[in-house]
Amino acid sequence: MTQGATRLPEKEKAPTDVTPADSSKEAKTQHIEAADPAAKTDWEEAARRFHRFGSSPENRLEPKLDSGFNWSRGGPAALLPLLETRPGMPAILMPGEDGGPPDIQPLDLVLERGLETVRGAGHPARVLGELLPRLVRRISRRTRDEKQLLAFREVAGEGTEALLSELALSGESGETLEEDCRSLLSTIPISWQLIGPSVASAHLAVETVRRAREPARSAIAREVRTLSEHVDNLLIIDEAKGTSSSLSDGLRDGLGRYGLTLIDHEALAKMHPDRKARRLEKARRGRLEKASKVLGEWLEQSSAEPLGVYLVSSKKGLSISEKPLPAGVFTRQAERPLKTAIEVFLEAAAPIVELARAIRVARLEMSGSYRPEIHDDTIETLNWQALKRDELALVPPVIATMDCSTSLEQSIGELCQLVWSGRPVLVLSSGPVPDPSELEDLSRHQPSLGTLMVAMHHAWVLQGSTAQPEHLARSLLGSDPCRPSIAFIAEAETPILGEAAVAGRARPLFVFRPGSAGGELDLTGNPSVVSDWPTYTLEIKKEKKTERIELRITFAEAAAAWSIGRDHLFAVPEEGFSTDQVPLDEWIAHPKRDLPGGPLPYIWIISDDGVLFRAIVSRALALACADRLADFRLLQEMAGVGGVHLARAREDARAEALAEAKADMERLTAEHEKALEEAVEETTRSAMAGLAAALLQDGAAGRIVPAGKPLPTAAPDPETERVESEPAEEAPAEPEEDEEEELLLQDPWINTPLCTSCNDCFKINELLFKYDENKQALFTDLSKGTYADLVRAAEICPAKCIHPGKPRPDDPTATPEMIERGSKL
Amino acid sequence: MYGLKLDWMETPEKPYYTLEDYTGPEGRWCPGCGDFAVLAAAQRLCRDEQLAPEKTVFVSGIGCSSRFPHYMKTYGFHGLHGRALPVACGIRARRPDLNVFVATGDGDCCSIGTAHWIHAIRYNMKMVVMMFDNNVYGLTKNQTSPTSNVGLRTYTHPRGNVVSPLDPLQVTLGVAGASFVAQTVDFNPPHLLATLTAAFHHPGFAFIRILQRCPHYTAKIFDPLQQDPSQMALLTHPDGIDGGEGLSRVFPNRVEHDPSDIRQARALVDGERGVPVGLLYRNPDLPRYDEASAAGLAATRADRENLLEDQFDWFSI
């Protein structure tokens, strides 16, 4: 308990409700009726010393102040809304169909779409619809600790089975739910894979990169098959020419035994000029044979198997969590994996370079445009750099994993070498979140390797987090097969910690796609991209008043979520609040923040019973927040979503638009005034003319003719009027529609929503009626009852919701008396 | 950290309840009785709100409608005549974790149970009170009830009732502490369910008068309303009861009424603009007696002994 502070007993607290915007958690603030001035001074002094000197015990005032805040049962208030961003929601990797590109979708959306498909097939699936969030949770839990990609259909099947056995619904509800689950599973193709929040980066990279290259590989395979057939045909024809070069011999070989019984090949040869069939030149034949062999071998061996992937890791090897590796993955271990990966790429690319040569030869031969003096050298000297984008997609991807324990200096050196080499190798650098080293010495600037690599503008760069599997997988699918690619992946201890790191700008998400125009930086996936920090509103209900607090998720909030960061925060209860304390985001921009006696930064923290405290932030952590903000602003500037240049451009555009609008307004005003003057003149002229005409010609009739209309010269001809109106009168009706409507009205029907579930109709004929899932009546099958049953049920129905319609022609109970009774219903 | 759990991942699984989980034996009311509709609506409410049957209790007194708890597969208390509300208040006072519903009739509530009714309104404990008003004692075979209209011929008034009927809505609105007053009809299940749902979500004492047809003794009294819905006035307001768009077509006569306006509510109950159907009054901010009575529930035996000891110390010498 706080010394000197007057925290009231529970029953004396004025209950107040605190509701974070878009969150259902309720809380209350501590209400102090009379704070002790001495205690307030103690808190102020303690807060100031903590901010300046940190958490070392000798810097605390004696006796020590204790706010009573328990970090194991409370945390930053601003992180509450993060729950609604669904951090860690598993994603589904969907391979493209018919050569199309693959796609990534979040689990809940995929299941909702599957449910829509089930409903589209005529199943209401109401119970399954309500249980869908539960199925999502069950599948999510299954993936929580899973390092590998899972077969989605299999996991979904396990989930539905567990759900069914857990609920153990009996009767019709159980059968319907089981049927709906089966229908839902049938909407899931076998090839879909499930990616959880703990997926190993290497597994995800292998599967996504492989899937991303499938469409290009399929397209090339189709072309290679055509080219191979063509080259083989050329060689077969050449073989068929045989050793003789005369036309007569050629005809003899070509006609065959049966043809020769009908046609005299020598006579036929004499009728034509002597065009001797020439066999292919030796060099050309050799070229074609080589191409045929390469194309044929590739088709036979490589195209039928999944694309191989090379995984190069350090001597320590891959962690156990990354094993077993997917099929078709070849591992290498090296002291310096990035350097080795470059060599491995050249090895992997060699067969594809051969294939590319064969493809070029075949294409040129197909079009008959191969010219040895030009193409021989070109094709001979062709190397991987001359490969086109789709051809590069055939090269088995090379993935190098960078050890997170590698020193920064060594990492930068190796990465720079890779980028300069231009080899399309994918580098995976995974690091834990939270990273203990990040908070050990906050005074040391932590350069972001991702930002540095962006600055080199030659490599595709990703900074992602396993807390957002969808963003991570989607980004990896878009990695560039023609350039070095570098992925920095934050492996979060739990999804919420990973999401806090993203929102607090400690690990902002981005993808940099290099290009000839300088590249494009994409910040999609970060909350509130255009703001410094994500902002949420906390509503505090004190008695009947509602107060709102703007909360920002800063790096301090993320640090507070990690246990290692709490040494930099000092909880202060309400009696310690003072005007010197300012929110951290304001402190960063405060002009007097570095002066003696300057403001103290704080963040809001909340206990599990809903009491709000302020946590004074140590100077080291506050400066680290400013540092992360500067990094993020740099990214915003590069992405074009913020910064000085964008603000200037916005101002310029606004000024230009205002000037244009002003000019338009002046022009339109002038035009309007002119048109108004003309209209006034015209109206006056017409009115005067009309008045004059009325006075002179039509004054006796007393009519006033509207301005601008000619005066009628004679009364309208009644005959003409009649003729003109005739078509409207004789417009044919639409009997077909009426007949259809009449037919519909003849069918028996129940106004089900009005049914009061009284069971009376069941007593007339229990085979004819049934209840729906709301226990309201429906027809089962009209053939199971008679017209008399319908009429009696309708008569007895207290809600008058049964309508018997017209009887069927063959119904023996449809007596005139019964039809008369039925017609009233 | 304060249990920052992923709500979509960490929520412990609860059982899922279907209509069968709330459906007890088949109702033994007369064919065509309006009680069937209320029973079905209550079961649907429980299903829609996924109320645990073991955490739900239906309390009743004596009468046709008071057979209600027998047909619900939840806890039930079929009490004494007129004593449904004291029992319900007792349950609510000591078991605030339960969902309490009361089924009572016009005789049970407005005659022998009137005193309890008035004070239960004052207490404003959270519960849903369904007052089945069929204008007659049905279970005991056709006696005049407090809400019977003048002229109604019953066995106790074979030449017609001579006493003006009591208006349960007007009475409820006149008691300090009334916090939710609504009226609905049994022959419109969508509106009935919407009313029950709104009442369930009200934090205090929710009183619903249900105009309920008795097919034997007062078979004709609600016929005019059923045949001509324009005689009813559907109360509409953004804070009122939302029964869906379909209701607008069923009720051609609609009156805009702010449920926080108790004066207009009292005026509407007079029926000059039609028999009101919908939410007449709601005030969610009134104090609740069950909040006070639930204090100390968590006290252990030792706590209580210590408290007693403290009290005894006052008298020690």
mmCIF file with all atom_site columns, C-alpha atoms in Angstrom, chain A residues 748 764 768-769 779 782 785-795 802-806 808 825:
data_model
loop_
_atom_site.group_PDB
_atom_site.id
_atom_site.type_symbol
_atom_site.label_atom_id
_atom_site.label_alt_id
_atom_site.label_comp_id
_atom_site.label_asym_id
_atom_site.label_entity_id
_atom_site.label_seq_id
_atom_site.pdbx_PDB_ins_code
_atom_site.Cartn_x
_atom_site.Cartn_y
_atom_site.Cartn_z
_atom_site.occupancy
_atom_site.B_iso_or_equiv
_atom_site.pdbx_formal_charge
_atom_site.auth_seq_id
_atom_site.auth_comp_id
_atom_site.auth_asym_id
_atom_site.auth_atom_id
_atom_site.pdbx_PDB_model_num
ATOM 1  C CA . PRO A 1 748 ? -50.753 -23.678 -50.083 1.00 0.00 ? 748 PRO A CA 1
ATOM 2  C CA . ILE A 1 764 ? -54.520 -32.689 -37.707 1.00 0.00 ? 764 ILE A CA 1
ATOM 3  C CA . LEU A 1 768 ? -47.780 -32.809 -43.246 1.00 0.00 ? 768 LEU A CA 1
ATOM 4  C CA . PHE A 1 769 ? -46.160 -30.311 -40.885 1.00 0.00 ? 769 PHE A CA 1
ATOM 5  C CA . PHE A 1 779 ? -44.866 -28.045 -44.737 1.00 0.00 ? 779 PHE A CA 1
ATOM 6  C CA . LEU A 1 782 ? -47.787 -31.617 -49.565 1.00 0.00 ? 782 LEU A CA 1
ATOM 7  C CA . GLY A 1 785 ? -51.736 -34.666 -46.654 1.00 0.00 ? 785 GLY A CA 1
ATOM 8  C CA . THR A 1 786 ? -55.039 -33.862 -48.255 1.00 0.00 ? 786 THR A CA 1
ATOM 9  C CA . TYR A 1 787 ? -56.757 -30.625 -49.025 1.00 0.00 ? 787 TYR A CA 1
ATOM 10 C CA . ALA A 1 788 ? -59.137 -31.346 -46.169 1.00 0.00 ? 788 ALA A CA 1
ATOM 11 C CA . ASP A 1 789 ? -56.180 -31.569 -43.765 1.00 0.00 ? 789 ASP A CA 1
ATOM 12 C CA . LEU A 1 790 ? -54.951 -28.200 -44.958 1.00 0.00 ? 790 LEU A CA 1
ATOM 13 C CA . VAL A 1 791 ? -58.325 -26.563 -44.530 1.00 0.00 ? 791 VAL A CA 1
ATOM 14 C CA . ARG A 1 792 ? -58.862 -28.028 -41.052 1.00 0.00 ? 792 ARG A CA 1
ATOM 15 C CA . ALA A 1 793 ? -55.363 -27.001 -39.950 1.00 0.00 ? 793 ALA A CA 1
ATOM 16 C CA . ALA A 1 794 ? -55.884 -23.500 -41.291 1.00 0.00 ? 794 ALA A CA 1
ATOM 17 C CA . GLU A 1 795 ? -59.202 -23.215 -39.493 1.00 0.00 ? 795 GLU A CA 1
ATOM 18 C CA . ILE A 1 802 ? -51.805 -21.426 -42.689 1.00 0.00 ? 802 ILE A CA 1
ATOM 19 C CA . HIS A 1 803 ? -53.311 -20.774 -46.121 1.00 0.00 ? 803 HIS A CA 1
ATOM 20 C CA . PRO A 1 804 ? -54.640 -23.890 -47.929 1.00 0.00 ? 804 PRO A CA 1
ATOM 21 C CA . GLY A 1 805 ? -54.725 -22.353 -51.417 1.00 0.00 ? 805 GLY A CA 1
ATOM 22 C CA . LYS A 1 806 ? -56.530 -24.234 -54.193 1.00 0.00 ? 806 LYS A CA 1
ATOM 23 C CA . ARG A 1 808 ? -54.998 -30.365 -56.508 1.00 0.00 ? 808 ARG A CA 1
ATOM 24 C CA . LEU A 1 825 ? -58.687 -18.818 -45.483 1.00 0.00 ? 825 LEU A CA 1
#
